[in-house]
Amino acid sequence: MTSDVLIVGASVGGLTVAEALRRGGHTGRLRLVDPDPHPPYDRPPLSKQVLTGLWPPDRVRLRTPEQLEALDAEWVWGRAERLDAAARTVELDGGRALAYDTLVIATGLVPRRLPGPEPAGAHTLRSLDEALALRHALPDAGRVAVVGAGVLGCEIAAAARTLGREVTLVDPGPVPMARHLGPELGGRVAALHRRHGVRLRLGTAVTGLVGERGRVSGVALADGEVVRADLAVVTIGSVPATAWLENSGLALADGIVCDARCRAAPGVYAVGDVARWPDPVTGVGIRVESRTNATEQALVVAANILGDERVHAPVPYFWSDQYDTKIQVHGRVGGGDRVRYLEGTAADDRFVALTESDGGRTTAAIGWNHPRGARTARAHLTAAPSQP
Amino acid sequence: MKVIVDEERCVGGGQCVAAAPDVFDQRDDDGVVVLLDPAPPHERAAAVREAAMLCPAAAIVVVDT
Ligand SMILES: Cc1cc2nc3c(=O)[nH]c(=O)nc-3n(C[C@H](O)[C@H](O)[C@H](O)COP(=O)(O)OP(=O)(O)OC[C@H]3O[C@@H](n4cnc5c(N)ncnc54)[C@H](O)[C@@H]3O)c2cc1C
Ligand code: SF4
């Protein structure tokens, strides 16, 4: 195959498509566009080993220079600003236009921000540079507030605590990681952080950051309280990086709307955190923000570009490391699910659990310091019921 | 082909075991990868390459010999 493939976003999703294309016999032109100044790197260690200083920053590189060289691709440093799908061209910042036969969009997410002014000392975390800025600032911080107790917020709170900072974790929900783990297991995450000395301020929304002379001095809550802090990390979720695709003709709805084969339009594919596609069983549009989804979906996209008709039907998976605790989730926990312990009990520091929906469906297999057990428990998952 | 794993990078999800169970396993206690066969036979090459691509920690390197 000799067509011209353009990949916008050269992180794990984009890079894996490129590698799988070459492996599958694509001999044509291959270009990857990204504004990030660093060679492709992995994000999961940014909120873990990089923040605590356990890893030097260059350990996050996804590939060696030799491996990147062997890909025989052109690396374009720039930001895509406009797509003309009819003319099959992408315009970059600075006005350059790149033509393509096949376009792969792998632009990931942009952190959501709080409304109002953003004083110095306010951080978000998505890129390596943001991780380095946060790591640099943490040792001098007196009090740290982490706004948003999702997976990322919990990991950052754990890292800041590990570095000896005084940490408050704020979230409107009743427990941390409620969306990912449900109330019972989320309660265990709360206990974990309390045990390590993190102050939890749950059940109250954050209205904004408070500043004094241009620097963060606290986080304002809806009930009037101000959580004092001189460093605030805002981890209130992220939105798909699709601003550049407005008016492109592509359907956008919290992500790039694709078919089950990850195709957004003729000759246009989306992959990774930015892509939304119909669950092949339920038909409901889903978007998955996880490291393994990006690679699995990339293999599907590359195969389809090479002429296959593969449907993307993953078992969602994510993990999180907080202090010495490793949490792994295969499948997806539903809000009202019951927890059933397969190994260990609710009181143990190591267990394998399943979550079950009201309809008796096993929705997720969860390992708490039990990686191997979590993987084997995956066999218990039942497929989602078909749409009536 | 030769396979190298980096235990320090491994995050223990076991995607490699699912892809190539006769080449990779996981330790019981912490889930870290165990390389069962550092020089897998030709028939396993595709599965091992798939495992290396799916590994969410870039902890598996395949060297052609
Ligand atoms: C700090 C952190 C920790 C995480 N930890 C875990 C974890 O423990 N487990 C887990 O399963 N997942 C984790 N994730 C999620 C995981 O990293 C993502 O799912 C994965 O990175 C998605 O890959 P992607 O290629 O789709 O997008 P990204 O990795 O976000 O890459 C998108 C790329 O597109 C580029 N880009 C954006 N806009 C443009 C544009 N207009 N033009 C050109 N290029 C553009 C960006 O610079 C970036 O390089 C974590 C994420 C973060 C940020
Ligand atoms: S897939 Fe990678 S990270 Fe997961 S267990 Fe295997 S080597 Fe470790």
Short mmCIF file of C-alpha atoms and ligand atoms in Angstrom, two decimals:
data_model
loop_
_atom_site.label_atom_id
_atom_site.label_comp_id
_atom_site.label_asym_id
_atom_site.label_seq_id
_atom_site.Cartn_x
_atom_site.Cartn_y
_atom_site.Cartn_z
CA MET A 1 0.00 0.00 0.00
CA THR A 2 1.49 3.32 -0.99
CA SER A 3 -1.06 5.93 0.05
CA ASP A 4 -0.15 8.94 2.13
CA VAL A 5 -1.05 8.58 5.83
CA LEU A 6 -1.13 11.63 8.11
CA ILE A 7 -1.39 11.11 11.87
CA VAL A 8 -2.31 14.09 14.03
CA GLY A 9 -1.18 13.49 17.63
CA ALA A 10 2.05 11.49 18.07
CA SER A 11 1.54 10.02 21.50
CA VAL A 12 0.75 6.40 22.29
CA GLY A 13 -2.34 6.15 20.07
CA GLY A 14 -0.82 7.82 17.01
CA LEU A 15 2.55 6.15 17.38
CA THR A 16 1.02 2.68 17.69
CA VAL A 17 -1.04 3.21 14.52
CA ALA A 18 2.19 4.19 12.72
CA GLU A 19 4.06 1.12 13.96
CA ALA A 20 1.22 -1.26 13.18
CA LEU A 21 0.89 0.24 9.67
CA ARG A 22 4.56 -0.34 8.91
CA ARG A 23 4.39 -3.83 10.37
CA GLY A 24 1.31 -4.53 8.24
CA GLY A 25 3.13 -3.55 5.05
CA HIS A 26 2.37 0.13 4.55
CA THR A 27 5.22 1.39 2.39
CA GLY A 28 3.80 4.82 1.59
CA ARG A 29 4.43 8.13 3.25
CA LEU A 30 3.84 8.34 6.99
CA ARG A 31 3.73 11.67 8.79
CA LEU A 32 3.10 12.39 12.46
CA VAL A 33 2.21 15.89 13.66
CA ASP A 34 2.46 17.00 17.30
CA PRO A 35 3.25 20.29 19.07
CA ASP A 36 4.75 18.59 22.15
CA PRO A 37 8.50 19.32 22.14
CA HIS A 38 9.40 15.88 23.57
CA PRO A 39 9.72 12.61 21.66
CA PRO A 40 6.70 10.31 22.23
CA TYR A 41 6.31 9.54 25.93
CA ASP A 42 4.04 7.64 28.25
CA ARG A 43 1.58 9.49 30.49
CA PRO A 44 0.78 7.02 33.32
CA PRO A 45 4.19 7.47 35.04
CA LEU A 46 3.75 11.28 35.01
CA SER A 47 1.42 11.22 38.03
CA LYS A 48 3.38 8.41 39.70
CA GLN A 49 7.15 7.84 39.31
CA VAL A 50 7.85 11.23 37.72
CA LEU A 51 6.04 13.25 40.42
CA THR A 52 7.69 11.40 43.28
CA GLY A 53 11.06 11.66 41.55
CA LEU A 54 11.54 7.90 41.43
CA TRP A 55 12.13 8.06 37.68
CA PRO A 56 14.24 10.57 35.79
CA PRO A 57 12.00 12.25 33.19
CA ASP A 58 13.59 10.52 30.18
CA ARG A 59 12.44 7.11 31.42
CA VAL A 60 8.95 7.97 30.17
CA ARG A 61 10.07 7.83 26.54
CA LEU A 62 7.98 5.26 24.69
CA ARG A 63 10.69 4.30 22.20
CA THR A 64 14.43 4.64 21.74
CA PRO A 65 15.70 7.03 19.03
CA GLU A 66 16.72 3.94 16.99
CA GLN A 67 13.19 2.52 17.16
CA LEU A 68 11.72 5.85 16.04
CA GLU A 69 14.28 6.05 13.24
CA ALA A 70 13.36 2.53 12.07
CA LEU A 71 9.76 3.63 11.61
CA ASP A 72 10.81 5.64 8.56
CA ALA A 73 8.27 8.37 9.32
CA GLU A 74 8.37 12.15 9.02
CA TRP A 75 7.92 14.02 12.30
CA VAL A 76 6.25 17.37 11.93
CA TRP A 77 6.46 19.67 14.92
CA GLY A 78 3.28 21.71 14.91
CA ARG A 79 -0.33 22.01 15.95
CA ALA A 80 -3.21 21.10 13.64
CA GLU A 81 -5.59 24.05 13.50
CA ARG A 82 -8.07 23.20 10.79
CA LEU A 83 -9.30 20.22 8.80
CA ASP A 84 -10.78 20.42 5.32
CA ALA A 85 -12.14 16.90 4.94
CA ALA A 86 -13.43 17.52 1.42
CA ALA A 87 -10.04 18.73 0.16
CA ARG A 88 -8.24 16.22 2.41
CA THR A 89 -5.88 18.74 3.93
CA VAL A 90 -4.89 19.68 7.47
CA GLU A 91 -3.73 23.18 8.22
CA LEU A 92 -1.09 23.71 10.90
CA ASP A 93 -0.24 26.71 13.04
CA GLY A 94 1.91 28.99 10.96
CA GLY A 95 -0.23 28.31 7.90
CA ARG A 96 1.39 25.14 6.53
CA ALA A 97 -1.11 22.77 4.86
CA LEU A 98 -0.58 19.01 4.70
CA ALA A 99 -2.48 16.87 2.19
CA TYR A 100 -3.35 13.25 2.93
CA ASP A 101 -5.09 10.17 1.55
CA THR A 102 -5.81 8.79 5.03
CA LEU A 103 -6.01 10.84 8.22
CA VAL A 104 -5.72 9.45 11.75
CA ILE A 105 -6.79 11.74 14.58
CA ALA A 106 -5.16 10.93 17.91
CA THR A 107 -5.20 14.25 19.72
CA GLY A 108 -6.24 12.99 23.17
CA LEU A 109 -7.64 15.31 25.82
CA VAL A 110 -7.25 18.77 27.29
CA PRO A 111 -7.63 19.24 31.07
CA ARG A 112 -10.83 20.96 32.13
CA ARG A 113 -10.23 24.16 34.08
CA LEU A 114 -12.13 25.92 36.86
CA PRO A 115 -14.02 29.08 35.95
CA GLY A 116 -12.51 32.36 37.04
CA PRO A 117 -8.96 33.64 37.31
CA GLU A 118 -6.03 31.23 37.51
CA PRO A 119 -3.41 32.57 39.92
CA ALA A 120 0.21 31.36 39.92
CA GLY A 121 0.54 28.09 41.80
CA ALA A 122 -2.41 26.52 39.97
CA HIS A 123 -1.51 23.37 38.05
CA THR A 124 -3.07 20.89 35.65
CA LEU A 125 -1.44 17.64 34.55
CA ARG A 126 -1.53 16.10 31.10
CA SER A 127 1.89 16.68 29.54
CA LEU A 128 5.46 15.95 30.56
CA ASP A 129 6.19 19.67 30.89
CA GLU A 130 3.23 20.07 33.25
CA ALA A 131 4.47 17.10 35.28
CA LEU A 132 7.94 18.63 35.54
CA ALA A 133 6.51 22.00 36.55
CA LEU A 134 4.46 20.34 39.29
CA ARG A 135 7.36 18.22 40.47
CA HIS A 136 9.52 21.32 40.62
CA ALA A 137 6.92 23.25 42.66
CA LEU A 138 5.90 20.51 45.12
CA PRO A 139 8.95 20.54 47.43
CA ASP A 140 8.43 24.24 48.19
CA ALA A 141 4.69 24.02 48.68
CA GLY A 142 3.37 24.36 52.21
CA ARG A 143 -0.19 23.21 51.74
CA VAL A 144 -1.39 21.41 48.65
CA ALA A 145 -5.03 21.21 47.54
CA VAL A 146 -6.02 18.69 44.91
CA VAL A 147 -9.35 19.59 43.32
CA GLY A 148 -11.12 16.51 41.97
CA ALA A 149 -10.72 13.01 43.43
CA GLY A 150 -10.80 10.99 40.23
CA VAL A 151 -8.01 8.60 39.36
CA LEU A 152 -5.58 11.39 38.49
CA GLY A 153 -6.38 13.51 41.56
CA CYS A 154 -5.96 10.53 43.87
CA GLU A 155 -2.57 9.68 42.37
CA ILE A 156 -1.37 13.26 42.65
CA ALA A 157 -2.55 13.46 46.28
CA ALA A 158 -0.66 10.24 47.02
CA ALA A 159 2.51 11.52 45.33
CA ALA A 160 2.34 14.87 47.18
CA ARG A 161 1.82 13.03 50.49
CA THR A 162 4.71 10.71 49.70
CA LEU A 163 6.83 13.85 49.31
CA GLY A 164 5.72 14.93 52.79
CA ARG A 165 3.35 17.72 51.77
CA GLU A 166 0.22 18.59 53.72
CA VAL A 167 -2.57 17.57 51.33
CA THR A 168 -6.31 18.23 51.10
CA LEU A 169 -8.27 16.30 48.47
CA VAL A 170 -11.54 18.01 47.54
CA ASP A 171 -14.42 16.50 45.59
CA PRO A 172 -18.20 17.01 45.33
CA GLY A 173 -18.79 13.24 45.35
CA PRO A 174 -19.26 11.10 48.47
CA VAL A 175 -16.05 9.08 47.97
CA PRO A 176 -12.94 9.32 45.76
CA MET A 177 -12.98 7.52 42.40
CA ALA A 178 -16.75 7.08 42.75
CA ARG A 179 -17.29 6.97 39.00
CA HIS A 180 -14.64 4.27 38.51
CA LEU A 181 -15.16 2.09 41.57
CA GLY A 182 -18.61 2.79 43.01
CA PRO A 183 -19.39 3.77 46.62
CA GLU A 184 -18.08 0.70 48.49
CA LEU A 185 -14.67 0.39 46.85
CA GLY A 186 -14.38 4.17 46.61
CA GLY A 187 -14.77 4.15 50.38
CA ARG A 188 -11.65 2.00 50.57
CA VAL A 189 -9.75 4.58 48.55
CA ALA A 190 -10.93 7.23 51.04
CA ALA A 191 -9.66 5.07 53.92
CA LEU A 192 -6.34 4.58 52.16
CA HIS A 193 -5.78 8.32 51.85
CA ARG A 194 -6.91 9.04 55.41
CA ARG A 195 -4.50 6.42 56.68
CA HIS A 196 -1.70 8.25 54.88
CA GLY A 197 -2.72 11.57 56.39
CA VAL A 198 -4.56 13.22 53.50
CA ARG A 199 -7.43 15.46 54.57
CA LEU A 200 -10.53 14.61 52.56
CA ARG A 201 -13.09 17.30 51.94
CA LEU A 202 -15.89 15.41 50.18
CA GLY A 203 -19.48 16.19 49.28
CA THR A 204 -18.96 19.86 48.46
CA ALA A 205 -18.44 21.45 45.07
CA VAL A 206 -15.53 23.78 44.35
CA THR A 207 -16.46 27.19 43.02
CA GLY A 208 -13.00 28.47 42.12
CA LEU A 209 -9.48 29.28 43.15
CA VAL A 210 -8.72 32.11 45.53
CA GLY A 211 -5.64 34.24 44.96
CA GLU A 212 -3.66 36.83 46.86
CA ARG A 213 -1.37 39.13 44.92
CA GLY A 214 -1.60 36.82 41.93
CA ARG A 215 -0.72 33.63 43.83
CA VAL A 216 -3.00 30.80 44.94
CA SER A 217 -4.05 31.12 48.56
CA GLY A 218 -6.91 28.67 48.64
CA VAL A 219 -9.77 26.84 47.04
CA ALA A 220 -13.30 28.20 47.49
CA LEU A 221 -16.07 25.71 48.21
CA ALA A 222 -19.78 26.07 47.54
CA ASP A 223 -20.57 26.08 51.28
CA GLY A 224 -18.42 29.16 51.81
CA GLU A 225 -15.36 27.45 53.25
CA VAL A 226 -11.96 28.26 51.77
CA VAL A 227 -9.45 25.40 51.87
CA ARG A 228 -6.13 27.13 52.41
CA ALA A 229 -3.39 26.13 49.97
CA ASP A 230 -0.41 27.67 48.26
CA LEU A 231 -0.42 25.07 45.51
CA ALA A 232 -3.56 23.78 43.82
CA VAL A 233 -3.79 20.97 41.30
CA VAL A 234 -7.00 21.00 39.30
CA THR A 235 -7.98 17.49 38.17
CA ILE A 236 -11.65 17.85 37.36
CA GLY A 237 -11.60 15.78 34.21
CA SER A 238 -10.62 16.48 30.63
CA VAL A 239 -12.34 17.22 27.36
CA PRO A 240 -11.51 15.79 23.92
CA ALA A 241 -8.98 17.92 22.01
CA THR A 242 -11.32 18.65 19.10
CA ALA A 243 -11.49 22.48 19.08
CA TRP A 244 -9.53 22.43 15.81
CA LEU A 245 -12.23 20.27 14.18
CA GLU A 246 -15.12 22.70 14.61
CA ASN A 247 -16.69 23.29 11.17
CA SER A 248 -14.67 20.44 9.64
CA GLY A 249 -17.83 18.48 8.88
CA LEU A 250 -16.85 15.71 11.31
CA ALA A 251 -19.51 14.87 13.88
CA LEU A 252 -18.36 15.94 17.37
CA ALA A 253 -20.16 14.90 20.55
CA ASP A 254 -17.80 14.73 23.51
CA GLY A 255 -15.25 13.18 21.17
CA ILE A 256 -15.07 12.39 17.47
CA VAL A 257 -18.08 10.31 16.49
CA CYS A 258 -16.96 7.17 14.65
CA ASP A 259 -18.51 3.94 13.44
CA ALA A 260 -17.65 0.61 15.08
CA ARG A 261 -14.60 0.42 12.81
CA CYS A 262 -13.32 3.73 14.22
CA ARG A 263 -13.99 5.60 10.98
CA ALA A 264 -15.21 9.21 11.32
CA ALA A 265 -15.57 9.98 7.59
CA PRO A 266 -14.23 8.50 4.36
CA GLY A 267 -10.46 8.27 4.85
CA VAL A 268 -10.61 9.65 8.40
CA TYR A 269 -10.11 7.56 11.57
CA ALA A 270 -9.93 8.45 15.25
CA VAL A 271 -8.08 6.60 17.97
CA GLY A 272 -7.52 6.76 21.73
CA ASP A 273 -8.98 9.14 24.31
CA VAL A 274 -10.47 11.43 21.63
CA ALA A 275 -12.54 8.76 19.82
CA ARG A 276 -16.17 7.88 20.42
CA TRP A 277 -17.56 4.75 18.81
CA PRO A 278 -20.65 2.57 19.27
CA ASP A 279 -20.30 -0.31 21.68
CA PRO A 280 -20.69 -3.26 19.29
CA VAL A 281 -23.17 -4.99 21.60
CA THR A 282 -25.32 -2.18 22.99
CA GLY A 283 -24.90 0.31 20.14
CA VAL A 284 -24.41 3.09 22.70
CA GLY A 285 -21.58 5.52 21.95
CA ILE A 286 -18.60 5.09 24.28
CA ARG A 287 -15.30 6.84 24.81
CA VAL A 288 -12.61 5.18 26.90
CA GLU A 289 -9.78 7.13 28.55
CA SER A 290 -7.22 4.45 29.19
CA ARG A 291 -3.77 3.46 28.18
CA THR A 292 -4.65 -0.02 26.95
CA ASN A 293 -7.63 1.20 24.95
CA ALA A 294 -5.35 3.54 22.99
CA THR A 295 -3.08 0.69 21.86
CA GLU A 296 -5.85 -1.83 21.25
CA GLN A 297 -7.82 0.68 19.21
CA ALA A 298 -4.67 1.66 17.31
CA LEU A 299 -4.21 -1.93 16.14
CA VAL A 300 -7.82 -1.98 14.91
CA VAL A 301 -7.42 1.35 13.09
CA ALA A 302 -4.18 0.27 11.40
CA ALA A 303 -5.75 -3.01 10.27
CA ASN A 304 -8.77 -1.17 8.85
CA ILE A 305 -6.57 1.34 6.99
CA LEU A 306 -4.86 -1.66 5.42
CA GLY A 307 -8.20 -2.94 4.15
CA ASP A 308 -9.60 -4.97 7.04
CA GLU A 309 -13.10 -4.47 8.52
CA ARG A 310 -12.32 -4.93 12.20
CA VAL A 311 -14.75 -3.79 14.90
CA HIS A 312 -13.32 -2.34 18.12
CA ALA A 313 -14.77 -4.34 21.02
CA PRO A 314 -12.41 -4.01 23.98
CA VAL A 315 -12.81 -5.01 27.61
CA PRO A 316 -12.00 -1.65 29.23
CA TYR A 317 -9.05 -1.81 31.62
CA PHE A 318 -7.23 0.66 33.80
CA TRP A 319 -4.92 0.59 36.76
CA SER A 320 -3.91 3.10 39.38
CA ASP A 321 -0.99 3.16 41.79
CA GLN A 322 -1.44 5.10 45.03
CA TYR A 323 1.21 4.80 47.75
CA ASP A 324 2.00 1.06 47.73
CA THR A 325 -1.49 0.10 46.62
CA LYS A 326 -2.14 -1.15 43.12
CA ILE A 327 -5.75 -1.03 41.91
CA GLN A 328 -6.69 -2.77 38.66
CA VAL A 329 -10.08 -2.81 37.00
CA HIS A 330 -11.11 -5.00 34.07
CA GLY A 331 -14.57 -4.06 32.78
CA ARG A 332 -16.64 -1.16 34.05
CA VAL A 333 -18.23 -0.76 37.48
CA GLY A 334 -21.85 0.45 37.32
CA GLY A 335 -23.24 2.96 39.82
CA GLY A 336 -25.56 0.62 41.72
CA ASP A 337 -23.45 -2.55 41.45
CA ARG A 338 -22.96 -4.93 44.37
CA VAL A 339 -19.44 -6.03 45.34
CA ARG A 340 -18.67 -9.72 45.74
CA TYR A 341 -15.28 -10.77 47.11
CA LEU A 342 -13.63 -13.69 45.31
CA GLU A 343 -10.41 -13.68 47.30
CA GLY A 344 -9.87 -11.83 50.57
CA THR A 345 -12.53 -9.72 52.28
CA ALA A 346 -13.56 -6.10 52.65
CA ALA A 347 -11.17 -5.86 55.61
CA ASP A 348 -8.07 -7.07 53.74
CA ASP A 349 -5.34 -5.10 52.06
CA ARG A 350 -5.27 -7.56 49.19
CA PHE A 351 -8.37 -8.86 47.48
CA VAL A 352 -10.08 -9.73 44.22
CA ALA A 353 -13.68 -8.63 43.82
CA LEU A 354 -16.37 -8.72 41.17
CA THR A 355 -19.11 -6.16 40.76
CA GLU A 356 -22.57 -7.28 39.77
CA SER A 357 -25.47 -5.28 38.39
CA ASP A 358 -29.09 -5.61 39.51
CA GLY A 359 -29.71 -7.78 36.49
CA GLY A 360 -27.08 -10.22 37.74
CA ARG A 361 -24.48 -9.26 35.15
CA THR A 362 -20.81 -9.32 36.24
CA THR A 363 -19.62 -5.87 35.19
CA ALA A 364 -16.02 -5.70 36.43
CA ALA A 365 -13.18 -7.65 37.99
CA ILE A 366 -11.17 -5.64 40.47
CA GLY A 367 -7.78 -6.42 41.95
CA TRP A 368 -6.56 -4.61 45.05
CA ASN A 369 -2.87 -5.46 45.37
CA HIS A 370 -3.73 -8.60 43.44
CA PRO A 371 -2.77 -8.19 39.76
CA ARG A 372 -2.74 -11.82 38.77
CA GLY A 373 -6.05 -12.51 40.48
CA ALA A 374 -7.65 -9.55 38.73
CA ARG A 375 -6.57 -10.84 35.34
CA THR A 376 -7.84 -14.36 35.90
CA ALA A 377 -11.11 -13.03 37.39
CA ARG A 378 -11.68 -11.32 34.06
CA ALA A 379 -13.08 -14.65 32.84
CA HIS A 380 -16.15 -13.98 35.05
CA LEU A 381 -17.21 -10.89 33.11
CA THR A 382 -20.48 -11.26 31.24
CA ALA A 383 -21.09 -9.45 28.01
CA ALA A 384 -23.41 -6.46 28.11
CA PRO A 385 -26.98 -7.34 27.08
CA SER A 386 -27.96 -6.47 23.52
CA GLN A 387 -30.20 -3.53 22.80
CA PRO A 388 -33.84 -4.74 22.78
CA MET B 1 13.59 -13.64 17.86
CA LYS B 2 14.77 -12.56 21.28
CA VAL B 3 12.50 -11.06 23.94
CA ILE B 4 13.59 -8.69 26.70
CA VAL B 5 11.35 -7.52 29.52
CA ASP B 6 11.90 -4.60 31.89
CA GLU B 7 10.50 -5.66 35.25
CA GLU B 8 10.85 -2.17 36.67
CA ARG B 9 8.57 -0.66 34.04
CA CYS B 10 6.00 -3.47 34.18
CA VAL B 11 2.63 -2.44 35.62
CA GLY B 12 1.30 -5.97 35.94
CA GLY B 13 -1.87 -5.84 33.86
CA GLY B 14 -1.07 -9.13 32.19
CA GLN B 15 -1.95 -8.08 28.63
CA CYS B 16 1.18 -10.01 27.57
CA VAL B 17 -0.03 -13.20 29.27
CA ALA B 18 -3.38 -12.92 27.52
CA ALA B 19 -1.65 -12.45 24.14
CA ALA B 20 1.10 -15.09 24.46
CA PRO B 21 0.57 -17.34 27.50
CA ASP B 22 3.41 -19.72 26.68
CA VAL B 23 5.93 -16.88 26.54
CA PHE B 24 4.80 -14.64 29.44
CA ASP B 25 3.48 -15.21 32.93
CA GLN B 26 3.02 -13.00 36.01
CA ARG B 27 4.43 -13.31 39.52
CA ASP B 28 1.79 -14.21 42.06
CA ASP B 29 2.49 -11.52 44.65
CA ASP B 30 2.92 -8.34 42.60
CA GLY B 31 1.88 -9.34 39.08
CA VAL B 32 5.24 -8.43 37.54
CA VAL B 33 5.96 -10.17 34.24
CA VAL B 34 7.86 -13.46 34.17
CA LEU B 35 9.52 -14.30 30.87
CA LEU B 36 8.95 -18.02 30.30
CA ASP B 37 10.70 -18.17 26.96
CA PRO B 38 13.32 -15.53 26.06
CA ALA B 39 13.78 -17.05 22.56
CA PRO B 40 10.31 -18.07 21.39
CA PRO B 41 9.90 -20.23 18.29
CA HIS B 42 8.94 -18.75 14.97
CA GLU B 43 5.26 -19.73 15.33
CA ARG B 44 4.98 -17.44 18.36
CA ALA B 45 6.48 -14.38 16.67
CA ALA B 46 3.18 -12.70 15.78
CA ALA B 47 1.68 -13.22 19.25
CA VAL B 48 4.83 -11.92 20.94
CA ARG B 49 4.91 -8.81 18.75
CA GLU B 50 1.26 -8.25 19.55
CA ALA B 51 2.08 -8.56 23.28
CA ALA B 52 4.89 -6.01 22.94
CA MET B 53 2.55 -3.56 21.22
CA LEU B 54 -0.27 -4.07 23.73
CA CYS B 55 1.95 -3.78 26.81
CA PRO B 56 0.79 -0.55 28.48
CA ALA B 57 4.20 0.09 30.00
CA ALA B 58 6.39 -0.40 26.91
CA ALA B 59 8.16 -3.03 29.03
CA ILE B 60 8.61 -5.65 26.30
CA VAL B 61 11.25 -5.30 23.60
CA VAL B 62 11.48 -7.73 20.68
CA VAL B 63 14.84 -8.12 18.95
CA ASP B 64 14.97 -9.85 15.59
CA THR B 65 17.76 -12.39 15.38
C1 LIG C 1 -0.98 11.95 34.27
C2 LIG C 1 -1.73 10.83 33.62
C3 LIG C 1 -1.73 9.56 34.21
C4 LIG C 1 -2.40 8.49 33.62
N1 LIG C 1 -2.38 7.27 34.23
C5 LIG C 1 -3.04 6.23 33.67
C6 LIG C 1 -3.02 4.94 34.29
O1 LIG C 1 -2.44 4.74 35.35
N2 LIG C 1 -3.67 3.92 33.67
C7 LIG C 1 -4.34 4.10 32.49
O2 LIG C 1 -4.92 3.14 31.98
N3 LIG C 1 -4.37 5.30 31.87
C8 LIG C 1 -3.74 6.36 32.44
N4 LIG C 1 -3.77 7.60 31.83
C9 LIG C 1 -4.49 7.74 30.55
C10 LIG C 1 -3.60 7.43 29.34
O3 LIG C 1 -2.37 8.07 29.47
C11 LIG C 1 -4.31 7.87 28.09
O4 LIG C 1 -5.45 7.05 27.95
C12 LIG C 1 -3.46 7.79 26.83
O5 LIG C 1 -2.37 8.67 26.91
C13 LIG C 1 -4.29 8.09 25.59
O6 LIG C 1 -3.47 8.16 24.47
P1 LIG C 1 -3.84 9.05 23.20
O7 LIG C 1 -2.73 8.80 22.21
O8 LIG C 1 -5.23 8.81 22.82
O9 LIG C 1 -3.81 10.56 23.70
P2 LIG C 1 -2.65 11.42 24.35
O10 LIG C 1 -1.68 10.55 25.05
O11 LIG C 1 -3.30 12.50 25.12
O12 LIG C 1 -1.90 12.08 23.10
C14 LIG C 1 -2.47 13.08 22.32
C15 LIG C 1 -1.36 13.78 21.55
O13 LIG C 1 -1.96 14.66 20.61
C16 LIG C 1 -1.25 15.88 20.58
N5 LIG C 1 -2.18 16.93 20.11
C17 LIG C 1 -3.23 17.48 20.77
N6 LIG C 1 -3.83 18.40 19.99
C18 LIG C 1 -3.15 18.43 18.82
C19 LIG C 1 -3.28 19.19 17.60
N7 LIG C 1 -4.25 20.08 17.44
N8 LIG C 1 -2.39 18.96 16.60
C20 LIG C 1 -1.41 18.03 16.75
N9 LIG C 1 -1.25 17.30 17.86
C21 LIG C 1 -2.10 17.50 18.87
C22 LIG C 1 -0.80 16.07 22.01
O14 LIG C 1 0.32 16.92 22.08
C23 LIG C 1 -0.47 14.63 22.42
O15 LIG C 1 0.87 14.32 22.17
C24 LIG C 1 -3.11 8.70 32.41
C25 LIG C 1 -3.13 9.97 31.82
C26 LIG C 1 -2.45 11.03 32.42
C27 LIG C 1 -2.48 12.40 31.77
S1 SF4 C 2 1.75 -6.40 29.42
FE1 SF4 C 2 3.60 -5.27 30.01
S2 SF4 C 2 3.06 -4.20 31.88
FE2 SF4 C 2 1.51 -5.81 31.58
S3 SF4 C 2 2.29 -7.56 32.73
FE3 SF4 C 2 3.03 -7.79 30.64
S4 SF4 C 2 5.05 -6.79 30.66
FE4 SF4 C 2 3.99 -6.13 32.51
#
